[in-house]
Short mmCIF file of C-alpha atoms and ligand atoms in Angstrom, two decimals:
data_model
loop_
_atom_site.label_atom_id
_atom_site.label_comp_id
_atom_site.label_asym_id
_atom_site.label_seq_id
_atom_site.Cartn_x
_atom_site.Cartn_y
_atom_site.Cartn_z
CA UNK A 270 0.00 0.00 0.00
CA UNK A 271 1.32 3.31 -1.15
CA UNK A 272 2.96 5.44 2.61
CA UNK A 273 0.67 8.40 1.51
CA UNK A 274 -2.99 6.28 1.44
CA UNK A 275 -1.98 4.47 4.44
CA UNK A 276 -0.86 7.76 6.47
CA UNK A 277 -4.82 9.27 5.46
CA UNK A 278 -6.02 6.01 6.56
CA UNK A 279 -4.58 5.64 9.48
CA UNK A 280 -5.21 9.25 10.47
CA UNK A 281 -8.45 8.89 9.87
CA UNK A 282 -9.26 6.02 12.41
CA UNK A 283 -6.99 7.59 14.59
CA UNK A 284 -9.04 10.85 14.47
CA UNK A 285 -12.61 8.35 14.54
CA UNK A 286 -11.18 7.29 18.41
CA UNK A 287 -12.04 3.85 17.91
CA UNK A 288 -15.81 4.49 16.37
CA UNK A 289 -16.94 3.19 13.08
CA UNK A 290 -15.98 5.31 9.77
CA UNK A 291 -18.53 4.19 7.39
CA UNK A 292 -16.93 2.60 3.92
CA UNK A 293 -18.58 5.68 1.83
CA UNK A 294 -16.73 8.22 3.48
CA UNK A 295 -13.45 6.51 3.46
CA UNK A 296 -13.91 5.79 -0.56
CA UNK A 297 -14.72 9.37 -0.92
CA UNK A 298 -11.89 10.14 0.92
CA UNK A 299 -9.16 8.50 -0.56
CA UNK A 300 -10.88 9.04 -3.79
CA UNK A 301 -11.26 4.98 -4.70
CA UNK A 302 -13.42 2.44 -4.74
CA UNK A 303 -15.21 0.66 -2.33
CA UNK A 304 -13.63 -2.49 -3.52
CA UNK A 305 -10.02 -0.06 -3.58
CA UNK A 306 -11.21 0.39 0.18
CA UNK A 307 -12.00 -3.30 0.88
CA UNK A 308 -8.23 -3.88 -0.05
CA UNK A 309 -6.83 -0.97 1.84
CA UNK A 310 -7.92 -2.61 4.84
CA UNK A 311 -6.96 -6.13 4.23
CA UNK A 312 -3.27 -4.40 3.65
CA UNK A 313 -3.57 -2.89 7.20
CA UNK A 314 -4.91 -6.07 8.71
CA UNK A 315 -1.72 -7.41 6.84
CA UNK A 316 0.35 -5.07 9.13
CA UNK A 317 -1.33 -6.15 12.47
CA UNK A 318 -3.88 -3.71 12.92
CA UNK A 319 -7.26 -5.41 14.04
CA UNK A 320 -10.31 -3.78 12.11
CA UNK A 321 -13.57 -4.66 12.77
CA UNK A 322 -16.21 -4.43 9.96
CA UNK A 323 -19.99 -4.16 10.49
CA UNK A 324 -22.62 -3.34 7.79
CA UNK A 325 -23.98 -0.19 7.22
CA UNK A 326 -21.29 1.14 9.82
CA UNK A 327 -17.79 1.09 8.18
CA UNK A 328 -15.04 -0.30 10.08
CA UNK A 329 -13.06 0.93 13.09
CA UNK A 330 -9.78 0.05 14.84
CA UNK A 331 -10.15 -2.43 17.47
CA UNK A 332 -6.41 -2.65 18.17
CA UNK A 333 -2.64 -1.31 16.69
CA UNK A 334 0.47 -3.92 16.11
CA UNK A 335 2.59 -3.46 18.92
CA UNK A 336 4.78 -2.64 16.01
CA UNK A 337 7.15 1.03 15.35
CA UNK A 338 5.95 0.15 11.99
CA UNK A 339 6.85 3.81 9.74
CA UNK A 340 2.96 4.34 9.88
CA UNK A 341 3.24 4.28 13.67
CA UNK A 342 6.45 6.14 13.31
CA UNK A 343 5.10 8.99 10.80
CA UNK A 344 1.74 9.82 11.94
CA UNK A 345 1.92 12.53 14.28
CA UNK A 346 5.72 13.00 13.66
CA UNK A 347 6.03 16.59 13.60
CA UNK A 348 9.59 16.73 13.53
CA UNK A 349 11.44 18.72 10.32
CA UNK A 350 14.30 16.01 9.39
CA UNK A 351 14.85 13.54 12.22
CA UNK A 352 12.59 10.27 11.57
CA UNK A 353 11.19 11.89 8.02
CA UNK A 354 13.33 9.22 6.51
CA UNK A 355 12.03 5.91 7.56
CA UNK A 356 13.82 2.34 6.75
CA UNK A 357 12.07 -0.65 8.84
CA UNK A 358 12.75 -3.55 8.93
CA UNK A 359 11.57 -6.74 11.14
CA UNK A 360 14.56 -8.50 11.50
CA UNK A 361 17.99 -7.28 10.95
CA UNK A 362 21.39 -8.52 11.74
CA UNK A 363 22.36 -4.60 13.15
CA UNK A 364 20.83 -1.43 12.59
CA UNK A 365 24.27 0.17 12.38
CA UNK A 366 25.15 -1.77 9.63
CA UNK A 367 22.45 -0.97 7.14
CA UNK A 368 22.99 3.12 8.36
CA UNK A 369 26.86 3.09 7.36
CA UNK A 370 25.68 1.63 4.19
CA UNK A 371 22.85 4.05 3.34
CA UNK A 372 24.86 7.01 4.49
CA UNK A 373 27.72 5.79 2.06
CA UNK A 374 25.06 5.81 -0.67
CA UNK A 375 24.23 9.51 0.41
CA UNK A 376 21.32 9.36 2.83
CA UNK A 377 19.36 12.42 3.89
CA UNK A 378 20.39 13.84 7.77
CA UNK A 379 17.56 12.67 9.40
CA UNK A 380 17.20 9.58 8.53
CA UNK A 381 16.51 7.00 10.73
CA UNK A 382 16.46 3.01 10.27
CA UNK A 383 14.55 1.06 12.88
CA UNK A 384 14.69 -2.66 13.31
CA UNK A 385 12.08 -4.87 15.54
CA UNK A 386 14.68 -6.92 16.35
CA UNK A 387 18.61 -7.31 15.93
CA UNK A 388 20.29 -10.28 15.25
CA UNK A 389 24.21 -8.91 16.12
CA UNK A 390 23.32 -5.61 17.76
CA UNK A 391 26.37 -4.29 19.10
CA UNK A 392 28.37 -2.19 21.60
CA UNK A 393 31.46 -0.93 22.14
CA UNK A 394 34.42 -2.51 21.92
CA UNK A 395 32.66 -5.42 19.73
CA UNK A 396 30.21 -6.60 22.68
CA UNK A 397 27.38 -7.46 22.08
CA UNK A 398 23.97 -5.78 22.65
CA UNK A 399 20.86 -7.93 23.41
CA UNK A 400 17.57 -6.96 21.07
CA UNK A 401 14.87 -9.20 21.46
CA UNK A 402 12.01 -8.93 19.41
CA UNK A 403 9.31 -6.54 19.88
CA UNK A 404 10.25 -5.45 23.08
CA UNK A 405 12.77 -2.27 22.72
CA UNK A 406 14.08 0.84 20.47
CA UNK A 407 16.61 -0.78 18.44
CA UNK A 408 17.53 2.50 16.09
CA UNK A 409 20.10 4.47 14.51
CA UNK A 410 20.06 7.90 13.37
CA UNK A 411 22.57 9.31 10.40
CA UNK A 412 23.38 13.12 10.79
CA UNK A 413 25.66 15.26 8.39
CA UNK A 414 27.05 18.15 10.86
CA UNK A 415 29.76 20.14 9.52
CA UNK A 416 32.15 19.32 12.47
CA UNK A 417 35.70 18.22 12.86
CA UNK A 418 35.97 14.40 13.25
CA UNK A 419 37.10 15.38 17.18
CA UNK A 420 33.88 16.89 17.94
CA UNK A 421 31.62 14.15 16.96
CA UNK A 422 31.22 12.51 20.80
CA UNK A 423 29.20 15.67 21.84
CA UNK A 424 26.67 14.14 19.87
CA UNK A 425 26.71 10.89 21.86
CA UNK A 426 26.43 13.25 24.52
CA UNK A 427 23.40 15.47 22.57
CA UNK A 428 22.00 11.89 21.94
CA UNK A 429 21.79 11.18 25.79
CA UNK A 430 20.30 14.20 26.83
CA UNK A 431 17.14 14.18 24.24
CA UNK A 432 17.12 10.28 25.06
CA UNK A 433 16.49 11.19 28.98
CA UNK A 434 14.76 14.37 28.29
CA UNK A 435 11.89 12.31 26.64
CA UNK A 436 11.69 9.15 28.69
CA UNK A 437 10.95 12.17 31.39
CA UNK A 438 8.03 13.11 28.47
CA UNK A 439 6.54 9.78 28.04
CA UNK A 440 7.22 7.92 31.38
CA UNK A 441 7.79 8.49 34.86
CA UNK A 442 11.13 7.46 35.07
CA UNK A 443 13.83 9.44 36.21
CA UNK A 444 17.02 8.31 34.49
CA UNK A 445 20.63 9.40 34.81
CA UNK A 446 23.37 9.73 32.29
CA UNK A 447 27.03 7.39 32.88
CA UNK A 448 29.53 8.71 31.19
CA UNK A 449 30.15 8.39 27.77
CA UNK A 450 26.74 6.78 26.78
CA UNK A 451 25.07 5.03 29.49
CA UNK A 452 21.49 5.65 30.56
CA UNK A 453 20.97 3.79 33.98
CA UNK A 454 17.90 4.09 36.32
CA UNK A 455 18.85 2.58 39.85
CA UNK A 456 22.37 1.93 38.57
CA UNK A 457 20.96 -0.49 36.11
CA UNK A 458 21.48 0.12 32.23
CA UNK A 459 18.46 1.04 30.25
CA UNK A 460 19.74 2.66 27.15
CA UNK A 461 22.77 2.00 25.39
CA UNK A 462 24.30 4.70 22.88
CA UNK A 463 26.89 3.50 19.87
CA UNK A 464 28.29 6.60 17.82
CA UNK A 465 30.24 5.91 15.19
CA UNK A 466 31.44 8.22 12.08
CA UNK A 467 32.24 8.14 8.18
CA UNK A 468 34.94 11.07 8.53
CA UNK A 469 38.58 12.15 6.51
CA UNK A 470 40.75 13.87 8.43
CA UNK A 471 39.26 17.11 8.65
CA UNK A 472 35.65 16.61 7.90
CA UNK A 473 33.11 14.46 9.27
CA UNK A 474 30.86 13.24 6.26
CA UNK A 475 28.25 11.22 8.97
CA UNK A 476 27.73 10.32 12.27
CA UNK A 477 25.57 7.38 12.83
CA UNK A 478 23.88 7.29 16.46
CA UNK A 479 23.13 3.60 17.37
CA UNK A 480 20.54 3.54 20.45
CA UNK A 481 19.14 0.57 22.24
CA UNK A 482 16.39 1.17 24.86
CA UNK A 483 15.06 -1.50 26.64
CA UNK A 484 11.62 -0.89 26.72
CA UNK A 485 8.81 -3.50 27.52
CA UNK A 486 10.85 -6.51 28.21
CA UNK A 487 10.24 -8.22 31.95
CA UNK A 488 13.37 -9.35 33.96
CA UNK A 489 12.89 -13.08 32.76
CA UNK A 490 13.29 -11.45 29.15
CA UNK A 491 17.04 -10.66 29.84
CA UNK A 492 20.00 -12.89 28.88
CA UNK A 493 20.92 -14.12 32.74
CA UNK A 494 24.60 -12.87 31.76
CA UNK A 495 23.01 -9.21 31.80
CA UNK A 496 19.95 -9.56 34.13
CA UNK A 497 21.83 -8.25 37.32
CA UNK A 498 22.74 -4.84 35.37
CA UNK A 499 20.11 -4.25 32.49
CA UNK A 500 16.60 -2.80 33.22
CA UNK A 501 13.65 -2.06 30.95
CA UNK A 502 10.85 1.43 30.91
CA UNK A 503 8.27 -1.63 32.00
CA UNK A 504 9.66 -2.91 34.67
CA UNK A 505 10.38 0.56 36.24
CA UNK A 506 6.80 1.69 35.10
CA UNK A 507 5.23 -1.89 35.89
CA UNK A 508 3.46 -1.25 32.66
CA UNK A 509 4.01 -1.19 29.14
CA UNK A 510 5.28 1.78 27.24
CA UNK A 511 4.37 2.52 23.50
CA UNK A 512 7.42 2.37 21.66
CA UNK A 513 6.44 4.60 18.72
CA UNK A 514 5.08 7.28 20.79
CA UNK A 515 8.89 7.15 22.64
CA UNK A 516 10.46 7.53 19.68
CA UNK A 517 8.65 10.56 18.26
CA UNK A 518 9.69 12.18 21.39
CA UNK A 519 13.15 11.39 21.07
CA UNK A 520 13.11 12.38 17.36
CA UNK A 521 11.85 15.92 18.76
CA UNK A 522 14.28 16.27 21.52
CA UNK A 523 17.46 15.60 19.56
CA UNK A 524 16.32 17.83 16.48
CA UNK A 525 15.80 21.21 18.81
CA UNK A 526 18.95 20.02 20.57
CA UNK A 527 20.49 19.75 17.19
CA UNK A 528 19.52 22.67 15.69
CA UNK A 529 20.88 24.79 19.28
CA UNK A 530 23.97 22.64 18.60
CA UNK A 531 24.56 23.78 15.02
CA UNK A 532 23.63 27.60 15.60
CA UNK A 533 25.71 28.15 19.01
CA UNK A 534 27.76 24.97 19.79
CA UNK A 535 27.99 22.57 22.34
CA UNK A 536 27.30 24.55 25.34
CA UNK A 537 23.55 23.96 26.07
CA UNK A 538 24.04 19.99 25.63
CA UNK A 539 26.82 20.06 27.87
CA UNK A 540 25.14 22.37 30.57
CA UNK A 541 22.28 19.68 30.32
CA UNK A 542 24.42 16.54 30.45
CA UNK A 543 26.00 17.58 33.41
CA UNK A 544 22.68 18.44 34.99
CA UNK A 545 21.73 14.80 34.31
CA UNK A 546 25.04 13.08 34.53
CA UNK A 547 25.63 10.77 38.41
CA UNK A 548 29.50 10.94 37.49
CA UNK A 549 30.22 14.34 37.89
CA UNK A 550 31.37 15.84 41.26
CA UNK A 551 31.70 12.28 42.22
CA UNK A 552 34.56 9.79 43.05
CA UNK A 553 35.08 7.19 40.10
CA UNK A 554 36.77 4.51 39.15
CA UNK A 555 37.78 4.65 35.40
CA UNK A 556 39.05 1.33 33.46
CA UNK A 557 40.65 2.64 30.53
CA UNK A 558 42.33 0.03 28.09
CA UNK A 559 45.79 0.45 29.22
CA UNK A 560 44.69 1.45 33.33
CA UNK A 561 42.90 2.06 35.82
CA UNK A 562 42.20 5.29 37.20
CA UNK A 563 40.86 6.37 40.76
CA UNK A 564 39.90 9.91 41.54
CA UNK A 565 37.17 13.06 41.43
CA UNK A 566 35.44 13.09 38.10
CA UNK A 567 35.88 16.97 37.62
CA UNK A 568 33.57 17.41 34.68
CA UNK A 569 33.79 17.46 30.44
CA UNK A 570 35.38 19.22 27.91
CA UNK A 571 34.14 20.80 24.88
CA UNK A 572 34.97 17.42 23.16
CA UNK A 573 33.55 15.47 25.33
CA UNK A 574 36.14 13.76 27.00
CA UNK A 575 36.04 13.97 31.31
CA UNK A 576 38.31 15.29 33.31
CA UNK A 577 39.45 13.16 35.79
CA UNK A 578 41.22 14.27 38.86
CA UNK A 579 43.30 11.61 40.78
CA UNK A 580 44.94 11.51 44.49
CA UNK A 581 48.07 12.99 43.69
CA UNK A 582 46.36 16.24 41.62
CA UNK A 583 46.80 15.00 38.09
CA UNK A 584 43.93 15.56 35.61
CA UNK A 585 43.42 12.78 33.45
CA UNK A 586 41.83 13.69 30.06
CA UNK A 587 39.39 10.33 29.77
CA UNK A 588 38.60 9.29 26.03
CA UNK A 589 37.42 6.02 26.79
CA UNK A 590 36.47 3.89 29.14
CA UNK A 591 34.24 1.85 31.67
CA UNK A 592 33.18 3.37 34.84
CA UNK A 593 31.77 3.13 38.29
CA UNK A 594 31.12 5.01 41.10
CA UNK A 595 34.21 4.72 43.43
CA UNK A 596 33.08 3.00 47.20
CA UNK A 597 35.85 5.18 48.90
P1 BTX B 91 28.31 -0.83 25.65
O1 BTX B 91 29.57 -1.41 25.13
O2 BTX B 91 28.37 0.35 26.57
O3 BTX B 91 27.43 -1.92 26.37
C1 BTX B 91 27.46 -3.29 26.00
C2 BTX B 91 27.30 -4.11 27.27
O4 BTX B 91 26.00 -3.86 27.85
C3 BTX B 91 27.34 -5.61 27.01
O5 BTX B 91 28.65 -6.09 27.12
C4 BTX B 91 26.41 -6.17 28.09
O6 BTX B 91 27.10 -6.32 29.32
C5 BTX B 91 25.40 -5.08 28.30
N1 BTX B 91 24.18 -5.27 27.50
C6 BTX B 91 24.01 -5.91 26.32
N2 BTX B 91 22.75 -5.82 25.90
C7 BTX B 91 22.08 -5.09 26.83
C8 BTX B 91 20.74 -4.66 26.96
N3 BTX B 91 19.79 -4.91 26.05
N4 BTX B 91 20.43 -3.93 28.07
C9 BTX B 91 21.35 -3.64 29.01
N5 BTX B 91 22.62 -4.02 28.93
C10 BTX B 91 23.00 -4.75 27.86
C11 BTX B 91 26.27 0.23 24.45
O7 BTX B 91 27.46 -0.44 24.36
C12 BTX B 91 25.82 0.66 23.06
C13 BTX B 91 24.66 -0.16 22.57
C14 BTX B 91 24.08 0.38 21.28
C15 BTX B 91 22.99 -0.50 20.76
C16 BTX B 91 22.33 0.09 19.55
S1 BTX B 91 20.86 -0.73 19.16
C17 BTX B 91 20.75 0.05 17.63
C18 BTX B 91 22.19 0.14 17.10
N6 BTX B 91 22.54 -1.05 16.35
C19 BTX B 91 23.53 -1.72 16.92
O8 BTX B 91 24.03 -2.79 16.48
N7 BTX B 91 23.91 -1.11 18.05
C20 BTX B 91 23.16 0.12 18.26
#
């Protein structure tokens, strides 16, 4: 079914609230037939939607797929560039993979590809990252700033903020920001953020946000190698949290951060990650590849990287690495 007939479609039962549009008024409509109509629907009912059809009423929406199908996505979206550019899939191997690709091939900023499920979804440093089906945000976003290659973690950072800023929007839950890219809630990992970049040496040409948010899984859903540390929206919320409607708010949040970023630079986004952040002002413990570092997490610089202050007064500029708050 073409995007355009489905969007009027769906807006229209959306708009009905659940009561009956009759079959005359949809055909007049979407200027078709009533048979055209007839196999409109079946198409939806294709997609999971649940329509009920009684005569001489029309049909109504009983129920939505629990899908972030790009009709789920797009209806309502009122976002300039972020999300505009839909690729779904059901099943792919990662979501990261398919966005290098499509920004090689010259992608739009904005565009986002969304998978129901990941086969390989990874993390940094090559781990993995679990993404059942059905049950989380499994996304990644390509945007074309004109930034040196050095600046591209603020956006990780950028990334985080409109991530917590609309869980705050469409939940209850209060989440706080680890640095570089963890969302936790209770010290338990919710979101995971993967930036990578297409970049020469002076120029970056993409950056491709990766985010996994675990959204309606229950603790028994979780790998038991992750169960101890991972958390879901659901099981904070002890209900279940529409996935589309999260993402539209996250596609909102990152494009006004975005377009502050571009106009005036990184100082908003940081001003907000800090706000958010449980690291800073406290005492961490940083694993870096090559050591491990003890000492008073000062704050971050303009690229991102945090300043780490340890026992004897040495500040360690932190690029990478795995922390935790310090015991001492
Ligand atoms: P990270 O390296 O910070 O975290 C990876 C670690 O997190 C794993 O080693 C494991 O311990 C734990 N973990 C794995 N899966 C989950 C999960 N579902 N919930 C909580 N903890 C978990 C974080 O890397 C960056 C993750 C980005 C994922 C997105 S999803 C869309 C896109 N496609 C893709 O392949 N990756 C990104």
């Amino acid at each position: 079914m073409q995007t355009d007939i489905r969007r009027t479609l769906l807006e229209m039962f959306t708009n009905a609230e659940g009561e009956y549009v009759s079959g005359q008024r949809i055909s007049d409509l979407l200027g078709c037939s009533r048979t055209a109509v007839w196999k409109h629907i079946e198409d939806l009912r294709k997609e999971g939607y649940e329509l009920e059809a009684v005569r001489k009423k029309g049909y109504r929406i009983v129920t939505k797929p629990n899908k972030v199908s790009t009709n789920e996505l797009l209806l309502g979206l009122h976002t300039k560039k972020i999300g505009q550019n839909l690729h779904y899939e059901e099943t792919v191997e990662s979501t990261q993979k398919i966005a290098h690709r499509l920004a090689q091939e010259g992608a739009v900023e904005g565009t986002v590809i969304v998978a129901e499920e990941q086969t390989a979804g990874r993390g940094r440093l090559a781990r993995k990252w679990y993404s059942p089906k059905y049950t989380g945000v499994w996304m990644s976003i390509i945007l074309r700033p004109a930034i040196p290659p050095q600046h591209a973690p603020q956006l990780t950072l950028l990334a985080a903020v409109a991530i917590v800023q609309a869980i705050q929007e469409v939940t209850n839950v209060l989440p706080d920001i680890k640095w570089p890219n963890d969302i936790l809630v209770n010290n338990k990992k919710l979101v995971g953020i993967l930036t990578e970049m297409q970049a020469d040496v002076e120029q970056v040409h993409s950056v491709i946000i990766g985010v996994g948010i675990n959204v309606n899984q229950k603790l028994e859903h979780f790998d038991s190698d992750i169960q101890h540390l991972a958390t879901s929206l659901s099981i904070e919320e002890q209900k279940e949290v529409n996935r589309a409607a999260l993402m539209q708010a996250i596609f909102l949040k990152m494009e006004s951060l975005y377009e502050d970023y571009l106009e005036n630079g990184f100082g908003l986004v940081k001003h907000l990650w800090e706000s958010y952040s449980i690291s800073i002002g406290k005492r961490i413990i940083a694993r870096t590849l090559k050591a491990t570092i003890e000492g008073h997490a000062k704050g971050i610089t303009n690229d991102g990287v945090l300043l780490l202050e340890d026992d004897n007064g040495t500040v360690h500029h932190i690029h990478s690495a795995d922390i935790e708050l310090s015991s001492k």
